mmCIF file of C-alpha atoms and ligand atoms in Angstrom:
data_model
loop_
_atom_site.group_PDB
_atom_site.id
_atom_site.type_symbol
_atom_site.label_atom_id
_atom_site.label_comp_id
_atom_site.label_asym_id
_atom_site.label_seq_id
_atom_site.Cartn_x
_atom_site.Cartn_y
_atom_site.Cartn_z
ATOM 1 C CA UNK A 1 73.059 100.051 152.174
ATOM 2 C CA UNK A 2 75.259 101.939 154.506
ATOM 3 C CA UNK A 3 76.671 99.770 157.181
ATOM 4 C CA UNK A 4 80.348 101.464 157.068
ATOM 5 C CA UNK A 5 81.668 99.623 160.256
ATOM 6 C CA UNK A 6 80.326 96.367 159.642
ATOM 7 C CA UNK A 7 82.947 93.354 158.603
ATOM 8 C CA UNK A 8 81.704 90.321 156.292
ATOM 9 C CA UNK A 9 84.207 87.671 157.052
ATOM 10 C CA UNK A 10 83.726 85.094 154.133
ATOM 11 C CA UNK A 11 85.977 82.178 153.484
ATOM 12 C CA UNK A 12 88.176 83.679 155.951
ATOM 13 C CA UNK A 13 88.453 87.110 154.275
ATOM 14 C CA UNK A 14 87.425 90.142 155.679
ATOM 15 C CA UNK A 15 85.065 91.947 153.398
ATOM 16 C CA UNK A 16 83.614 95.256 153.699
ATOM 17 C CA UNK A 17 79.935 94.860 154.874
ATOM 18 C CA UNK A 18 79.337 97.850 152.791
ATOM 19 C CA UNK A 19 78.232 96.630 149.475
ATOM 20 C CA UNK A 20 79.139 92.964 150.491
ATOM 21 C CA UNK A 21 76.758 90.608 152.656
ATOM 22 C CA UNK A 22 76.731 86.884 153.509
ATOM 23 C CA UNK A 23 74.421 86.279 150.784
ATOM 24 C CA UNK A 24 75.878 88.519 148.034
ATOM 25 C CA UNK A 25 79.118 86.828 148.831
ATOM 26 C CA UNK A 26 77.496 83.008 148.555
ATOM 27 C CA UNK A 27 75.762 83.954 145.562
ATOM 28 C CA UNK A 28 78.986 84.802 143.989
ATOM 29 C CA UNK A 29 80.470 81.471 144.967
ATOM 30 C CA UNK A 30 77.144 79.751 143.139
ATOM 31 C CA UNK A 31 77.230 81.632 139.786
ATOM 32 C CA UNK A 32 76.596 80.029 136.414
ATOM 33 C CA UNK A 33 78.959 81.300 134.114
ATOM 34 C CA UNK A 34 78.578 81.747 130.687
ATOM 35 C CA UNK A 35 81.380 80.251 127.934
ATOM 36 C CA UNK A 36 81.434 84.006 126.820
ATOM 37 C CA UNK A 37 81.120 85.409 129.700
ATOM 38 C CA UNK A 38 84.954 87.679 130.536
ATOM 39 C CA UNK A 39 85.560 87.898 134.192
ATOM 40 C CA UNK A 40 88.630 90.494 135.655
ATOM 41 C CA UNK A 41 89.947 89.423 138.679
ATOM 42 C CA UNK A 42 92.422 91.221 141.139
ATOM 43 C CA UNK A 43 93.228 92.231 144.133
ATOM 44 C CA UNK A 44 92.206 95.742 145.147
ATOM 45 C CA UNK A 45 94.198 98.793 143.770
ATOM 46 C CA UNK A 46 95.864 96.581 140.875
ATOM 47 C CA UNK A 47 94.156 99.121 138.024
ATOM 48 C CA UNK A 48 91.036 96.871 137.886
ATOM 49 C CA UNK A 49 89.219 100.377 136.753
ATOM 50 C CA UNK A 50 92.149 100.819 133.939
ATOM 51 C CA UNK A 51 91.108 97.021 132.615
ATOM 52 C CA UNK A 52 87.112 97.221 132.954
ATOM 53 C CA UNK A 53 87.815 100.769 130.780
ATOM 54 C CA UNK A 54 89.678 99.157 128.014
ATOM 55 C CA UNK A 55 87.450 96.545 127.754
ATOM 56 C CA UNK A 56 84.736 98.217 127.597
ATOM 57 C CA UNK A 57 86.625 100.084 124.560
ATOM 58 C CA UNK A 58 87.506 97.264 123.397
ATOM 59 C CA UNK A 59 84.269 95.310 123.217
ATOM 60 C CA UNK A 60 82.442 98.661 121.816
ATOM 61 C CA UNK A 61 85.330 98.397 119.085
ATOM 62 C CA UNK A 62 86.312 102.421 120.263
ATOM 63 C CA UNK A 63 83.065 103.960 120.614
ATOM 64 C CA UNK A 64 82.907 105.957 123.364
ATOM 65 C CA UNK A 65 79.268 105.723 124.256
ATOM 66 C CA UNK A 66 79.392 103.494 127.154
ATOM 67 C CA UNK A 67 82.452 104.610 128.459
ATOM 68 C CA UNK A 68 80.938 108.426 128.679
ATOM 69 C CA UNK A 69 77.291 107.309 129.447
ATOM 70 C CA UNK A 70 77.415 104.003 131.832
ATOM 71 C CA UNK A 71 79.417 103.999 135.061
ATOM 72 C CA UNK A 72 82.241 100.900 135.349
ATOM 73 C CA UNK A 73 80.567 99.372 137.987
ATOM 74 C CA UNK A 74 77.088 98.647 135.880
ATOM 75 C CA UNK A 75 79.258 97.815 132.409
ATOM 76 C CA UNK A 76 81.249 95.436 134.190
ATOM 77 C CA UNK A 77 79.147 94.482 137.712
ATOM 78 C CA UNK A 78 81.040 92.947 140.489
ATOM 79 C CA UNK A 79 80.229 89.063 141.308
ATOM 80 C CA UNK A 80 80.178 89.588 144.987
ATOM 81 C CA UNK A 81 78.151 92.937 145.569
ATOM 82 C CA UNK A 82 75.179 93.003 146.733
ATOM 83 C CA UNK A 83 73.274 95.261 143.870
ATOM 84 C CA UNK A 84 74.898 92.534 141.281
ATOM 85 C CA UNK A 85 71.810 91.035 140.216
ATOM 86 C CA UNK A 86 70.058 94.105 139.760
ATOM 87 C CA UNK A 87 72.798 95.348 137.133
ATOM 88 C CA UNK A 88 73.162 91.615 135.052
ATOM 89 C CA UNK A 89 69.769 92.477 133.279
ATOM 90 C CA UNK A 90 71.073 95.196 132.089
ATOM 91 C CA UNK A 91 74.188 94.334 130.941
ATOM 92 C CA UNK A 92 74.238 95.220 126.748
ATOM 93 C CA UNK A 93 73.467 91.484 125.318
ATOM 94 C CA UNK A 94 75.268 92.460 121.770
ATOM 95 C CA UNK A 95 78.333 91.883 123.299
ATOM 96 C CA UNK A 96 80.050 89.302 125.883
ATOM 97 C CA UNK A 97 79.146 89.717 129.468
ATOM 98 C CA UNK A 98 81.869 91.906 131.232
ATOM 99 C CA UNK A 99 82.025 90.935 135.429
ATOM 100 C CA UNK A 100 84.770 91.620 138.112
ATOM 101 C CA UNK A 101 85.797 90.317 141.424
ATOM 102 C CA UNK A 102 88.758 90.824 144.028
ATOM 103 C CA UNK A 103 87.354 87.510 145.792
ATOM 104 C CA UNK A 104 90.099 84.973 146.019
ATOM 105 C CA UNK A 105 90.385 82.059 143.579
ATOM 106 C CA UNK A 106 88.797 79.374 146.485
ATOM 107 C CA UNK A 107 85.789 80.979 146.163
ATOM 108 C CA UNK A 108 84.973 81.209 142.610
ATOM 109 C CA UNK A 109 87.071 78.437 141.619
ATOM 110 C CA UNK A 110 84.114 75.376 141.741
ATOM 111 C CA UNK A 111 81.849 78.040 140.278
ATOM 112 C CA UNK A 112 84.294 78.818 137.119
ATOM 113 C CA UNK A 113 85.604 74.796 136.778
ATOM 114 C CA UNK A 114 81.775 74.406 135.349
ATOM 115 C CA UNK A 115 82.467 76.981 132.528
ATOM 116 C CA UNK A 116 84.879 78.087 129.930
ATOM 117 C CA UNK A 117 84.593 81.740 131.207
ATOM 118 C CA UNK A 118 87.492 83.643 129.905
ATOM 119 C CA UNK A 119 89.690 85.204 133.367
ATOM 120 C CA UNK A 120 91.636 88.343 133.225
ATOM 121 C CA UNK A 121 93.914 88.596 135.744
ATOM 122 C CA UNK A 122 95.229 91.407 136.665
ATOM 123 C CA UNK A 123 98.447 92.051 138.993
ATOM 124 C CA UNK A 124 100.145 94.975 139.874
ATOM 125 C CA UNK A 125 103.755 95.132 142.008
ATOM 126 C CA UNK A 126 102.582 94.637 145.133
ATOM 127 C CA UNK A 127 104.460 97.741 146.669
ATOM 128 C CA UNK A 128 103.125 100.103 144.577
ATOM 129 C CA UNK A 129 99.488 97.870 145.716
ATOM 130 C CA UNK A 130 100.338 98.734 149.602
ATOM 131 C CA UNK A 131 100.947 102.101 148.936
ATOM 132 C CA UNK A 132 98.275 102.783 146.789
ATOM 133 C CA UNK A 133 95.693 100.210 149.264
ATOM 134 C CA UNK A 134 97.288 102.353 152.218
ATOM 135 C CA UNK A 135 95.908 105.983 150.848
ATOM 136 C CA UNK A 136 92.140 103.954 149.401
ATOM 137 C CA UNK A 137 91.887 103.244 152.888
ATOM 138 C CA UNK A 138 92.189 107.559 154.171
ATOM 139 C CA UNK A 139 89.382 108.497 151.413
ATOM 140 C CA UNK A 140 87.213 104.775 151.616
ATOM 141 C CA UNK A 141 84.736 105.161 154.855
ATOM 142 C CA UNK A 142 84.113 101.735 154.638
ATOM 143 C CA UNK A 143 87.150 100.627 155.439
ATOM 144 C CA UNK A 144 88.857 100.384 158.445
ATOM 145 C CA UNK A 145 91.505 103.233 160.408
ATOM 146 C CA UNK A 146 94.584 101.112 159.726
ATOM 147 C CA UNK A 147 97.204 103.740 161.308
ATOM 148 C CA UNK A 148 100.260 105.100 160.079
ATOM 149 C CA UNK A 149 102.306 103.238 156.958
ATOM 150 C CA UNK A 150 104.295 101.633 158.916
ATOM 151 C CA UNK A 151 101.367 100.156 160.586
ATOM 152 C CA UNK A 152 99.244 99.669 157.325
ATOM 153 C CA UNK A 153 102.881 97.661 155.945
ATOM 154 C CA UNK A 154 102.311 95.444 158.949
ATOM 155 C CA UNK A 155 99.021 94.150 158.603
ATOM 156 C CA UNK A 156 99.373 93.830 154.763
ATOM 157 C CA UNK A 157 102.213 91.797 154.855
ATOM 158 C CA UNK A 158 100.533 89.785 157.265
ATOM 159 C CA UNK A 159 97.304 89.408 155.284
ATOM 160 C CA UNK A 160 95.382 91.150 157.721
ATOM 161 C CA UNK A 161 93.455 93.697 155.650
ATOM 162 C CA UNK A 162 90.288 93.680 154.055
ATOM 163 C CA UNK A 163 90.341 91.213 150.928
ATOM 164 C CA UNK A 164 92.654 89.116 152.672
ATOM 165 C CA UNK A 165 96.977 88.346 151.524
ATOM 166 C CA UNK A 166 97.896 89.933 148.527
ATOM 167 C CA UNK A 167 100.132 86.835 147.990
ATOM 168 C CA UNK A 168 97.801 84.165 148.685
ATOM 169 C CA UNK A 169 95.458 86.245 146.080
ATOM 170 C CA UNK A 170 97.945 86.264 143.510
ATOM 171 C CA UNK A 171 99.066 82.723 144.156
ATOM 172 C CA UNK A 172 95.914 81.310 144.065
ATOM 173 C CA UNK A 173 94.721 83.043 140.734
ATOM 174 C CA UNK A 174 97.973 81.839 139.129
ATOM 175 C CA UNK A 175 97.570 78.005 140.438
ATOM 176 C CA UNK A 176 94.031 77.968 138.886
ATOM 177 C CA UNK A 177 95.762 78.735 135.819
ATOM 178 C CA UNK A 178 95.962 74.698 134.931
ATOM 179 C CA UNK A 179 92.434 74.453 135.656
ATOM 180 C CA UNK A 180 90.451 76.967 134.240
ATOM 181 C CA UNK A 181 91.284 79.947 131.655
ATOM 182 C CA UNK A 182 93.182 82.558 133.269
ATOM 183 C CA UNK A 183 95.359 84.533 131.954
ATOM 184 C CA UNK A 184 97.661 87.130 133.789
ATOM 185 C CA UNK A 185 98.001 90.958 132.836
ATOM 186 C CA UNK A 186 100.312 93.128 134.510
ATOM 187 C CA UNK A 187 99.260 97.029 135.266
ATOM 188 C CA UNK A 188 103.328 97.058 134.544
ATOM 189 C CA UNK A 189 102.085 95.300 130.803
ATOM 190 C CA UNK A 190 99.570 98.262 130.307
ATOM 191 C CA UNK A 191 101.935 100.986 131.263
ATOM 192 C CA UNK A 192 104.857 100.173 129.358
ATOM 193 C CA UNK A 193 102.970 98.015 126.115
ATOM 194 C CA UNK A 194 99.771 99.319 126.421
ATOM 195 C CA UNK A 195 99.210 98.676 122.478
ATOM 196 C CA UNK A 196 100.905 95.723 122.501
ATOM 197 C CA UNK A 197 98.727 94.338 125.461
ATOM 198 C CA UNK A 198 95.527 96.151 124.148
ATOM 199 C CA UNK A 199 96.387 93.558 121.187
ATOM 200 C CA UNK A 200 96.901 90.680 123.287
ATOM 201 C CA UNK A 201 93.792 90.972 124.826
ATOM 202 C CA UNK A 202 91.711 90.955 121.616
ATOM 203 C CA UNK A 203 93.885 87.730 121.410
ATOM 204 C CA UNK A 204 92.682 85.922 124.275
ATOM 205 C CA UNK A 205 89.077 87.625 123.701
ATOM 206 C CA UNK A 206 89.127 86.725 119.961
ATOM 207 C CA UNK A 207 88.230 90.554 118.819
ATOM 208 C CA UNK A 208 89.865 92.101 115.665
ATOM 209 C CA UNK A 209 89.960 96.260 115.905
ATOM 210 C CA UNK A 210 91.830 98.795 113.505
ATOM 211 C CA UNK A 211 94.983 100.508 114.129
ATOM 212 C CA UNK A 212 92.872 103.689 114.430
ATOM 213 C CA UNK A 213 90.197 102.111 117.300
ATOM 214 C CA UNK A 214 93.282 101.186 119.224
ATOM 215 C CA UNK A 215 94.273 105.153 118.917
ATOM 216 C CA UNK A 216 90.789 105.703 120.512
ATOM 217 C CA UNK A 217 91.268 103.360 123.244
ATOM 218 C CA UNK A 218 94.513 104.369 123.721
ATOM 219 C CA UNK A 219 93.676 108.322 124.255
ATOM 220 C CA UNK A 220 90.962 107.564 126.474
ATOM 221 C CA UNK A 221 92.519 105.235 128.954
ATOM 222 C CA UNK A 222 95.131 107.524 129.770
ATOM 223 C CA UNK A 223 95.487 108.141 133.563
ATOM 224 C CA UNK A 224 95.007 111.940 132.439
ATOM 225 C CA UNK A 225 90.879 111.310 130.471
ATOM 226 C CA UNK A 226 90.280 108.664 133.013
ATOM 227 C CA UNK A 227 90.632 111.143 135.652
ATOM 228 C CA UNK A 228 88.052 113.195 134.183
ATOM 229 C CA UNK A 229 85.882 110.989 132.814
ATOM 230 C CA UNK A 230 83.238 110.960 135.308
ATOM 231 C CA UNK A 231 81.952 107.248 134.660
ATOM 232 C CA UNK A 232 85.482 105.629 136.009
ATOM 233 C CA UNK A 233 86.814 108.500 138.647
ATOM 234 C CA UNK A 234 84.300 107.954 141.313
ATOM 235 C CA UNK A 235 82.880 111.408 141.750
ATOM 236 C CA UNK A 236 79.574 110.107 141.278
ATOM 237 C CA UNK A 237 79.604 108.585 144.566
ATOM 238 C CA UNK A 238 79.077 109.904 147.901
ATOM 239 C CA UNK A 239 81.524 111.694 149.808
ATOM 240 C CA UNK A 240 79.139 109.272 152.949
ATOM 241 C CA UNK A 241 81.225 106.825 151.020
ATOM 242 C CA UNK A 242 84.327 108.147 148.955
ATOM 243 C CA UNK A 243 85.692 111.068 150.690
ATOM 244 C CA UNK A 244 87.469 112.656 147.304
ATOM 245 C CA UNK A 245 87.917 115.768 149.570
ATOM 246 C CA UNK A 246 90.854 113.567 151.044
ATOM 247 C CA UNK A 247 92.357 112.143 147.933
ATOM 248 C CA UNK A 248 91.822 111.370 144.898
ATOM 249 C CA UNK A 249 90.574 107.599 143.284
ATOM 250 C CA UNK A 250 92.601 108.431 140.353
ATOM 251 C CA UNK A 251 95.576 109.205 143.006
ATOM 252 C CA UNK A 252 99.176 108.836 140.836
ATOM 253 C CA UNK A 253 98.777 106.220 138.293
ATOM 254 C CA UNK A 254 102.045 105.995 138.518
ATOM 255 C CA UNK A 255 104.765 102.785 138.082
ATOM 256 C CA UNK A 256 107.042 102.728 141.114
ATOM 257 C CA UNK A 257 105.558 105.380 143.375
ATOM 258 C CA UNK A 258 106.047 103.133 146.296
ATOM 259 C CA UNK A 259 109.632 104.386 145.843
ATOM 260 C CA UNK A 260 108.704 107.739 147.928
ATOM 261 C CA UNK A 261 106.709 105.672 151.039
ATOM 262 C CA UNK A 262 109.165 103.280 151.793
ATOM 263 C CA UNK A 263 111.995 103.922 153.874
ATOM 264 C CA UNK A 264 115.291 101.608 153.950
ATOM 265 C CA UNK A 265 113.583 99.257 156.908
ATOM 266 C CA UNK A 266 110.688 98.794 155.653
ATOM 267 C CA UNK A 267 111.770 97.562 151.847
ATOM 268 C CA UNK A 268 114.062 95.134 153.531
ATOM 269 C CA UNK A 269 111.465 93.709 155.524
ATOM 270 C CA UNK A 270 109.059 93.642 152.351
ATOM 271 C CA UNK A 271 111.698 91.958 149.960
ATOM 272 C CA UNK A 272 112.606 89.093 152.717
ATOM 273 C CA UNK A 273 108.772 88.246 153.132
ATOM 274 C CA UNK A 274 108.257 88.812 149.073
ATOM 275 C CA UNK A 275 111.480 86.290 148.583
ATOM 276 C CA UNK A 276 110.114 83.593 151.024
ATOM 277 C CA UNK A 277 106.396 83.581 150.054
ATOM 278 C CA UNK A 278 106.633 84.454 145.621
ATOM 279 C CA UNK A 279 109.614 82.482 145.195
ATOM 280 C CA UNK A 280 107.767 80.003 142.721
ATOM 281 C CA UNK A 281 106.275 82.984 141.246
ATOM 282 C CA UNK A 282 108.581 85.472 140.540
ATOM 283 C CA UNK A 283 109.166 84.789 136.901
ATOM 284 C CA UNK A 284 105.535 85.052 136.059
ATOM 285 C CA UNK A 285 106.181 89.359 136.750
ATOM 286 C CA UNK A 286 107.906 91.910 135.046
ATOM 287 C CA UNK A 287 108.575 93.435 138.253
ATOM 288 C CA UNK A 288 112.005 94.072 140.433
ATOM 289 C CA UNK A 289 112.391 94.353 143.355
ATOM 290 C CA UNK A 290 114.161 97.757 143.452
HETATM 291 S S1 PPS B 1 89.846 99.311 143.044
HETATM 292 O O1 PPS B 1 89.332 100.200 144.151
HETATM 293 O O2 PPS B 1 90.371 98.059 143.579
HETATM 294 O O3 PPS B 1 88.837 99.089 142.011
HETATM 295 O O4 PPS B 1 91.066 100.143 142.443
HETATM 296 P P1 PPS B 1 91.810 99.794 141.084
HETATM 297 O O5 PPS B 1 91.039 100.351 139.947
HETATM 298 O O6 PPS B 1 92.143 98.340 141.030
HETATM 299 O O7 PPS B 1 93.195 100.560 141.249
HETATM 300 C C1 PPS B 1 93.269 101.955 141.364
HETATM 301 C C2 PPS B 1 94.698 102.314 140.968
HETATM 302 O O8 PPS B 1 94.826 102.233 139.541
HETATM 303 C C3 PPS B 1 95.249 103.490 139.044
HETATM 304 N N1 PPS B 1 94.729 103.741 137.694
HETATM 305 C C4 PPS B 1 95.524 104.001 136.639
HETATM 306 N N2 PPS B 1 96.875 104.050 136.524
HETATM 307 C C5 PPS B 1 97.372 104.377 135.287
HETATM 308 N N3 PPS B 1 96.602 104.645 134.213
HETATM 309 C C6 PPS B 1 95.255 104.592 134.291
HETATM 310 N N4 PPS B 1 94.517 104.865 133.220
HETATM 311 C C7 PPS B 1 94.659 104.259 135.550
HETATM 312 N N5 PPS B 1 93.387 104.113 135.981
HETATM 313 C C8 PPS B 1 93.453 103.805 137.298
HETATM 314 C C9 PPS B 1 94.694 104.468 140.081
HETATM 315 O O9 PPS B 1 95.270 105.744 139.952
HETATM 316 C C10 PPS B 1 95.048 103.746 141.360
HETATM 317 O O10 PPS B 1 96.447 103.720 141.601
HETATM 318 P P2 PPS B 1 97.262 104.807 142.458
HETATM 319 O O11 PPS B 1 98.654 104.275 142.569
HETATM 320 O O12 PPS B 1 96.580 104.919 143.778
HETATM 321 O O13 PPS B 1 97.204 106.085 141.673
#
């Protein structure tokens, strides 16, 4: 599957058409869940890669076999690509089955009503989303030239980039909240807590690890061994696809980096749109503004 200029609108949503079709994306709106089944949701760039690592970890109780040996992708499959069904049979069946999406809540919502799947969802502050989105899109061939930041700030803040508004994404995860299990992690959460939220996930998971498997996961999540761990940083796919030459995947890992894109202007015109669209939501984020 190549197709790097092709667009899959779906629900709306522009979709790259690599690795996403009309029928990989319908099939995702049809799944049966299972009751165990652990599903990560977020919107691109929010350290989905960070979460499907630690979970991994977490499920494999620190061993570091599947982590080393089994790329993210086929340990925890997303919904909505189209080599998904070749990767569930494989999935390890000791343990509960791992998935991830960046679709928007609409379309998985009737799917996940039928279930008690458990949802992860994972937000990040959306500046330091942009900015890390913005440089995704100079190494990612299947997405589209987008221009300079100012122009990339545009169309995000408009919703017009590929997996649709940031804001209706987050919105629309949270609102689901009184309808199925979701439960919101913050890439702020694992930065600043990570033990503490490494613990609050085995809550909501119901898994019980020792002091010393949390050291374990907590040495190998570090931006530093995920960086070189060859299973999570990407370099096992094509520079066709993932120009690495560019940039890096594992870019900055940084809190707050959006700090040194945005000029005076620009975080005005963020914050006014931000205030106006979240202002239901802010107190769900341990986020400022500034
Ligand atoms: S994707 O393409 O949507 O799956 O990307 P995603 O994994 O959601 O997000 C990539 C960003 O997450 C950062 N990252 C980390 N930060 C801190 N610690 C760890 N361990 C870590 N792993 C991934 C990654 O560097 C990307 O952010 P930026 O800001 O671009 O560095």
């Amino acid at each position: 599957m190549e197709r790097l200029n092709v667009t899959e609108i779906y629900g709306g949503i522009e979709f790259p058409g690599h690795l996403h079709t009309q029928e990989s994306l319908q099939a995702a709106s049809e799944f049966q869940f299972r009751d165990t089944d652990v599903l990560v949701a977020t919107y691109p760039k929010s350290g989905t890669t960070w979460l499907q690592e630690i979970l991994t970890l977490i499920f494999s109780k620190g061993s570091l076999e599947p982590a080393h040996t089994i790329p993210n992708w086929a340990r925890a499959p997303w919904l909505e690509h189209l080599y998904f069904n070749t990767l569930v049979p494989r999935l390890n069946p000791a343990i509960p089955r791992l998935f991830t999406t960046h679709l928007p809540s609409q379309v998985l919502a009737p799917a996940l009503k039928k279930s008690k799947v458990t949802v992860l969802y994972l937000a990040r502050h959306p500046k330091d989303v942009l900015v890390s989105f913005y440089h995704f899109h100079k190494i990612a061939k299947f997405l589209p030239d987008r221009g300079n930041f100012d122009d990339f700030l545009d169309q995000f803040l408009k919703g017009k980039v590929h997996f649709g508004s940031w804001f209706t994404h987050v919105q629309g995860w949270l609102d689901l909240r009184e309808e199925v299990n979701v439960n919101l992690i913050t890439y702020e959460d694992l930065s600043q807590e990570p033990r503490c939220t490494i613990q609050r996930l085995c809550g909501i998971l119901g898994c019980q690890l020792q002091s010393q498997e949390e050291d374990i996961i907590l040495k190998n999540c570090t931006f530093s061994a995920m960086s070189q761990n060859s299973m999570v940083n990407y370099s096992l796919v094509s520079n066709k696809f993932l120009d690495q030459t560019k940039g890096k995947f594992m870019r900055k890992g940084e809190m707050g980096n959006w700090k040194e894109h945005f000029s005076p202007e620009q975080n005005k015109k963020f914050n006014a749109i931000y205030l106006t669209k979240m202002k239901d939501y802010i107190l769900h984020f341990p986020w400022s503004l500034d």
